mmCIF file of C-alpha atoms in Angstrom:
data_model
loop_
_atom_site.group_PDB
_atom_site.id
_atom_site.type_symbol
_atom_site.label_atom_id
_atom_site.label_comp_id
_atom_site.label_asym_id
_atom_site.label_seq_id
_atom_site.Cartn_x
_atom_site.Cartn_y
_atom_site.Cartn_z
ATOM 1 C CA ALA A 1341 1.454 -87.188 29.800
ATOM 2 C CA GLN A 1342 2.821 -84.108 31.487
ATOM 3 C CA ARG A 1343 0.717 -82.219 33.983
ATOM 4 C CA VAL A 1344 1.092 -79.219 36.281
ATOM 5 C CA THR A 1345 -1.144 -78.706 39.295
ATOM 6 C CA GLN A 1346 -1.526 -75.463 41.191
ATOM 7 C CA PRO A 1347 -3.949 -76.233 43.988
ATOM 8 C CA GLU A 1348 -4.778 -72.641 44.959
ATOM 9 C CA LYS A 1349 -6.732 -70.443 42.563
ATOM 10 C CA LEU A 1350 -6.558 -67.474 44.915
ATOM 11 C CA LEU A 1351 -4.080 -66.485 47.607
ATOM 12 C CA SER A 1352 -4.402 -63.366 49.714
ATOM 13 C CA VAL A 1353 -1.751 -62.163 52.178
ATOM 14 C CA PHE A 1354 -0.793 -58.965 53.944
ATOM 15 C CA LYS A 1355 2.228 -56.911 53.038
ATOM 16 C CA GLY A 1356 5.314 -58.217 54.819
ATOM 17 C CA ALA A 1357 3.906 -61.722 55.300
ATOM 18 C CA PRO A 1358 5.576 -64.792 53.783
ATOM 19 C CA VAL A 1359 4.154 -66.215 50.588
ATOM 20 C CA GLU A 1360 4.209 -69.736 49.202
ATOM 21 C CA LEU A 1361 2.566 -70.625 45.912
ATOM 22 C CA LYS A 1362 2.339 -74.349 45.415
ATOM 23 C CA CYS A 1363 3.105 -76.293 42.265
ATOM 24 C CA ASN A 1364 3.163 -80.037 41.736
ATOM 25 C CA TYR A 1365 3.982 -81.766 38.494
ATOM 26 C CA SER A 1366 3.792 -85.080 36.729
ATOM 27 C CA TYR A 1367 6.406 -85.989 34.131
ATOM 28 C CA SER A 1368 8.094 -89.253 33.234
ATOM 29 C CA GLY A 1369 11.542 -87.855 32.445
ATOM 30 C CA SER A 1370 13.734 -85.037 33.725
ATOM 31 C CA PRO A 1371 11.709 -81.836 33.549
ATOM 32 C CA GLU A 1372 12.464 -78.172 33.185
ATOM 33 C CA LEU A 1373 10.340 -76.154 35.616
ATOM 34 C CA PHE A 1374 9.446 -72.485 35.376
ATOM 35 C CA TRP A 1375 7.415 -69.819 37.111
ATOM 36 C CA TYR A 1376 5.786 -67.182 34.925
ATOM 37 C CA VAL A 1377 4.026 -64.038 36.130
ATOM 38 C CA GLN A 1378 1.393 -61.831 34.555
ATOM 39 C CA TYR A 1379 0.903 -58.375 36.034
ATOM 40 C CA SER A 1380 -2.268 -56.474 35.277
ATOM 41 C CA ARG A 1381 -2.476 -55.480 31.600
ATOM 42 C CA GLN A 1382 0.982 -56.868 30.842
ATOM 43 C CA ARG A 1383 2.080 -59.848 28.862
ATOM 44 C CA LEU A 1384 3.141 -63.078 30.499
ATOM 45 C CA GLN A 1385 6.814 -63.117 31.425
ATOM 46 C CA LEU A 1386 9.316 -65.449 33.005
ATOM 47 C CA LEU A 1387 9.903 -65.024 36.724
ATOM 48 C CA LEU A 1388 12.400 -67.802 37.265
ATOM 49 C CA ARG A 1389 13.448 -71.269 36.130
ATOM 50 C CA HIS A 1390 14.758 -74.043 38.306
ATOM 51 C CA ILE A 1391 17.980 -74.559 36.397
ATOM 52 C CA SER A 1392 19.242 -71.027 37.058
ATOM 53 C CA ARG A 1393 18.739 -71.260 40.843
ATOM 54 C CA GLU A 1394 18.421 -67.465 41.003
ATOM 55 C CA SER A 1395 16.354 -65.291 43.276
ATOM 56 C CA ILE A 1396 14.252 -62.881 41.243
ATOM 57 C CA LYS A 1397 12.392 -60.012 42.957
ATOM 58 C CA GLY A 1398 12.974 -61.878 46.219
ATOM 59 C CA PHE A 1399 11.278 -65.051 44.971
ATOM 60 C CA THR A 1400 12.916 -68.467 45.070
ATOM 61 C CA ALA A 1401 11.756 -71.910 44.037
ATOM 62 C CA ASP A 1402 13.345 -75.279 44.718
ATOM 63 C CA LEU A 1403 12.758 -78.343 42.634
ATOM 64 C CA ASN A 1404 11.932 -81.308 44.867
ATOM 65 C CA LYS A 1405 12.049 -84.383 42.657
ATOM 66 C CA GLY A 1406 10.975 -86.691 45.459
ATOM 67 C CA GLU A 1407 7.758 -84.763 46.046
ATOM 68 C CA THR A 1408 7.516 -83.645 42.392
ATOM 69 C CA SER A 1409 7.046 -80.078 43.555
ATOM 70 C CA PHE A 1410 8.353 -76.659 42.598
ATOM 71 C CA HIS A 1411 6.846 -74.256 45.113
ATOM 72 C CA LEU A 1412 7.464 -70.519 44.809
ATOM 73 C CA LYS A 1413 8.383 -68.644 47.975
ATOM 74 C CA LYS A 1414 9.032 -65.135 49.144
ATOM 75 C CA PRO A 1415 9.750 -64.257 52.780
ATOM 76 C CA PHE A 1416 8.163 -60.783 52.759
ATOM 77 C CA ALA A 1417 5.411 -60.032 50.247
ATOM 78 C CA GLN A 1418 5.098 -56.582 48.681
ATOM 79 C CA GLU A 1419 1.991 -54.975 47.176
ATOM 80 C CA GLU A 1420 3.654 -54.948 43.764
ATOM 81 C CA ASP A 1421 3.800 -58.757 43.874
ATOM 82 C CA SER A 1422 0.047 -58.861 43.279
ATOM 83 C CA ALA A 1423 -0.335 -60.738 39.991
ATOM 84 C CA MET A 1424 -1.278 -64.052 38.396
ATOM 85 C CA TYR A 1425 1.412 -66.699 38.781
ATOM 86 C CA TYR A 1426 1.734 -69.745 36.563
ATOM 87 C CA CYS A 1427 3.904 -72.798 37.049
ATOM 88 C CA ALA A 1428 5.082 -74.455 33.814
ATOM 89 C CA LEU A 1429 6.862 -77.618 32.767
ATOM 90 C CA SER A 1430 8.799 -78.690 29.717
ATOM 91 C CA GLY A 1431 10.870 -81.668 28.715
ATOM 92 C CA ARG A 1432 14.340 -81.764 27.233
ATOM 93 C CA GLY A 1433 15.975 -83.558 24.356
ATOM 94 C CA GLY A 1434 14.566 -81.894 21.305
ATOM 95 C CA GLY A 1435 11.521 -81.885 19.076
ATOM 96 C CA SER A 1436 8.206 -82.586 20.726
ATOM 97 C CA ASN A 1437 9.890 -82.771 24.145
ATOM 98 C CA TYR A 1438 9.859 -78.977 24.187
ATOM 99 C CA LYS A 1439 6.119 -78.898 24.692
ATOM 100 C CA LEU A 1440 5.451 -76.333 27.430
ATOM 101 C CA THR A 1441 2.556 -77.069 29.777
ATOM 102 C CA PHE A 1442 1.112 -74.612 32.281
ATOM 103 C CA GLY A 1443 -0.910 -74.946 35.438
ATOM 104 C CA LYS A 1444 -4.191 -73.125 36.007
ATOM 105 C CA GLY A 1445 -2.511 -70.280 37.825
ATOM 106 C CA THR A 1446 -2.733 -68.684 41.254
ATOM 107 C CA LEU A 1447 -3.933 -65.118 41.668
ATOM 108 C CA LEU A 1448 -1.888 -63.533 44.428
ATOM 109 C CA THR A 1449 -3.219 -60.451 46.173
ATOM 110 C CA VAL A 1450 -1.026 -58.618 48.635
ATOM 111 C CA ASN A 1451 -3.049 -56.341 50.875
ATOM 112 C CA PRO A 1452 -1.626 -53.172 52.449
ATOM 113 C CA ASP B 565 14.912 -57.940 22.881
ATOM 114 C CA VAL B 566 12.849 -60.813 21.594
ATOM 115 C CA LYS B 567 9.637 -59.731 20.008
ATOM 116 C CA VAL B 568 6.571 -61.872 19.594
ATOM 117 C CA THR B 569 3.876 -59.985 17.769
ATOM 118 C CA GLN B 570 0.273 -61.031 17.341
ATOM 119 C CA SER B 571 -1.512 -59.445 14.421
ATOM 120 C CA SER B 572 -4.584 -58.236 16.296
ATOM 121 C CA ARG B 573 -5.254 -57.134 19.851
ATOM 122 C CA TYR B 574 -9.038 -57.462 19.569
ATOM 123 C CA LEU B 575 -11.191 -59.355 17.072
ATOM 124 C CA VAL B 576 -14.931 -59.771 16.749
ATOM 125 C CA LYS B 577 -16.130 -62.505 14.407
ATOM 126 C CA ARG B 578 -19.431 -64.118 13.578
ATOM 127 C CA THR B 579 -20.333 -67.727 14.261
ATOM 128 C CA GLY B 580 -19.275 -69.926 11.364
ATOM 129 C CA GLU B 581 -16.600 -67.588 10.035
ATOM 130 C CA LYS B 582 -13.101 -68.821 9.299
ATOM 131 C CA VAL B 583 -10.685 -66.933 11.552
ATOM 132 C CA PHE B 584 -6.939 -66.508 11.219
ATOM 133 C CA LEU B 585 -4.752 -65.458 14.124
ATOM 134 C CA GLU B 586 -1.206 -64.606 13.142
ATOM 135 C CA CYS B 587 1.944 -64.619 15.233
ATOM 136 C CA VAL B 588 5.435 -63.528 14.222
ATOM 137 C CA GLN B 589 8.680 -63.790 16.186
ATOM 138 C CA ASP B 590 11.980 -62.195 15.305
ATOM 139 C CA MET B 591 14.521 -64.376 17.117
ATOM 140 C CA ASP B 592 14.762 -67.449 14.912
ATOM 141 C CA HIS B 593 13.171 -69.668 17.565
ATOM 142 C CA GLU B 594 12.357 -73.219 16.534
ATOM 143 C CA ASN B 595 9.484 -73.659 18.968
ATOM 144 C CA MET B 596 6.219 -71.766 18.779
ATOM 145 C CA PHE B 597 2.999 -72.235 20.713
ATOM 146 C CA TRP B 598 -0.650 -71.258 20.724
ATOM 147 C CA TYR B 599 -2.561 -71.164 24.013
ATOM 148 C CA ARG B 600 -5.948 -69.988 25.065
ATOM 149 C CA GLN B 601 -6.296 -68.287 28.413
ATOM 150 C CA ASP B 602 -9.592 -68.471 30.268
ATOM 151 C CA PRO B 603 -10.354 -67.446 33.871
ATOM 152 C CA GLY B 604 -10.007 -70.400 36.207
ATOM 153 C CA LEU B 605 -8.611 -72.643 33.469
ATOM 154 C CA GLY B 606 -5.159 -71.106 33.084
ATOM 155 C CA LEU B 607 -3.230 -71.485 29.847
ATOM 156 C CA ARG B 608 -4.280 -74.455 27.791
ATOM 157 C CA LEU B 609 -2.092 -75.535 24.905
ATOM 158 C CA ILE B 610 -3.880 -75.724 21.563
ATOM 159 C CA TYR B 611 -0.981 -76.581 19.250
ATOM 160 C CA PHE B 612 2.719 -76.226 19.164
ATOM 161 C CA SER B 613 5.361 -76.414 16.462
ATOM 162 C CA TYR B 614 8.985 -77.418 16.970
ATOM 163 C CA ASP B 615 10.120 -76.713 13.421
ATOM 164 C CA VAL B 616 8.850 -75.466 10.095
ATOM 165 C CA LYS B 617 5.943 -77.625 8.923
ATOM 166 C CA MET B 618 6.139 -79.665 12.155
ATOM 167 C CA LYS B 619 3.195 -79.437 14.500
ATOM 168 C CA GLU B 620 1.856 -81.307 17.442
ATOM 169 C CA LYS B 621 -1.570 -81.226 19.053
ATOM 170 C CA GLY B 622 -1.825 -79.799 22.488
ATOM 171 C CA ASP B 623 -4.520 -80.443 25.068
ATOM 172 C CA ILE B 624 -7.451 -78.770 23.286
ATOM 173 C CA PRO B 625 -6.912 -78.943 19.482
ATOM 174 C CA GLU B 626 -10.543 -79.580 18.530
ATOM 175 C CA GLY B 627 -11.905 -76.873 16.268
ATOM 176 C CA TYR B 628 -8.456 -75.448 15.522
ATOM 177 C CA SER B 629 -5.690 -75.997 13.016
ATOM 178 C CA VAL B 630 -2.291 -74.373 12.544
ATOM 179 C CA SER B 631 0.133 -73.509 9.814
ATOM 180 C CA ARG B 632 3.861 -72.953 9.952
ATOM 181 C CA GLU B 633 5.292 -72.413 6.500
ATOM 182 C CA LYS B 634 8.114 -70.135 7.670
ATOM 183 C CA LYS B 635 10.123 -70.303 10.854
ATOM 184 C CA GLU B 636 9.101 -66.873 12.095
ATOM 185 C CA ARG B 637 5.345 -67.217 11.569
ATOM 186 C CA PHE B 638 2.818 -69.469 13.273
ATOM 187 C CA SER B 639 -0.849 -69.131 12.382
ATOM 188 C CA LEU B 640 -3.849 -70.398 14.300
ATOM 189 C CA ILE B 641 -6.967 -71.116 12.256
ATOM 190 C CA LEU B 642 -10.489 -71.497 13.531
ATOM 191 C CA GLU B 643 -12.173 -73.365 10.694
ATOM 192 C CA SER B 644 -15.706 -72.414 11.731
ATOM 193 C CA ALA B 645 -15.783 -70.107 14.717
ATOM 194 C CA SER B 646 -18.164 -70.892 17.538
ATOM 195 C CA THR B 647 -19.162 -68.903 20.608
ATOM 196 C CA ASN B 648 -17.284 -71.282 22.905
ATOM 197 C CA GLN B 649 -14.070 -70.180 21.196
ATOM 198 C CA THR B 650 -14.471 -66.688 22.617
ATOM 199 C CA SER B 651 -11.267 -66.303 24.612
ATOM 200 C CA MET B 652 -7.851 -64.689 24.951
ATOM 201 C CA TYR B 653 -5.336 -66.322 22.636
ATOM 202 C CA LEU B 654 -1.637 -66.193 23.435
ATOM 203 C CA CYS B 655 1.248 -66.998 21.131
ATOM 204 C CA ALA B 656 4.724 -67.817 22.439
ATOM 205 C CA SER B 657 8.111 -68.780 21.096
ATOM 206 C CA ARG B 658 11.205 -70.242 22.688
ATOM 207 C CA PHE B 659 14.687 -71.424 21.817
ATOM 208 C CA LEU B 660 15.101 -75.097 22.746
ATOM 209 C CA SER B 661 14.159 -75.529 26.420
ATOM 210 C CA THR B 662 14.843 -71.959 27.504
ATOM 211 C CA GLU B 663 12.509 -69.122 28.424
ATOM 212 C CA ALA B 664 9.326 -68.697 26.395
ATOM 213 C CA PHE B 665 8.437 -65.210 25.160
ATOM 214 C CA PHE B 666 4.812 -64.260 24.800
ATOM 215 C CA GLY B 667 2.839 -62.005 22.535
ATOM 216 C CA GLN B 668 0.447 -59.409 23.863
ATOM 217 C CA GLY B 669 -2.558 -61.617 23.245
ATOM 218 C CA THR B 670 -5.594 -61.499 20.965
ATOM 219 C CA ARG B 671 -8.975 -61.191 22.595
ATOM 220 C CA LEU B 672 -11.386 -62.945 20.263
ATOM 221 C CA THR B 673 -15.122 -62.558 20.611
ATOM 222 C CA VAL B 674 -17.380 -64.784 18.527
ATOM 223 C CA VAL B 675 -20.938 -63.528 18.254
#
């Protein structure tokens, strides 16, 4: 069974402070990991995926297979980063492997 | 731009009614998903489909069924709506293992 765990429901930081949103996963094969974000009154959208190794809006995430983690980081939080963040996992190889499982989400609030 | 469109933004139904939630995508994606989103519980997968007429149960399929007769359309059916199915329902589609695109959501209230 595949599982995604986000241990923090709520995270509150001040503007300019570093942010780390934690994500741990359980999967028997080689996973695809994603971070999705939902801003207020907007639809869920992709923030980044591990395979692209990009930095989006200053966020980065590194897949650590040894610790089965995919934590999201940003060195200097901005007020516009306030949103709900979801970590997600999928398999590869076709058919039912493309099942996409989400964690429970972390609500990030960046205070002025 | 990929578009995933859910037929209703808000629905109010009575207990025991049969409810249909429709989702259409315009990018020829094989994979489509139905989730419910509840505060503190995140997105929980109800069903997903990886091809026409192919479906697989997610984590919370009880009380729901799905239909995928055409590639672009994935329907979620509540056979007999109950108050504990009051929730936000999200549809998504994706090509293979790439980014998933989401609909705007349907907020269903069962009274």
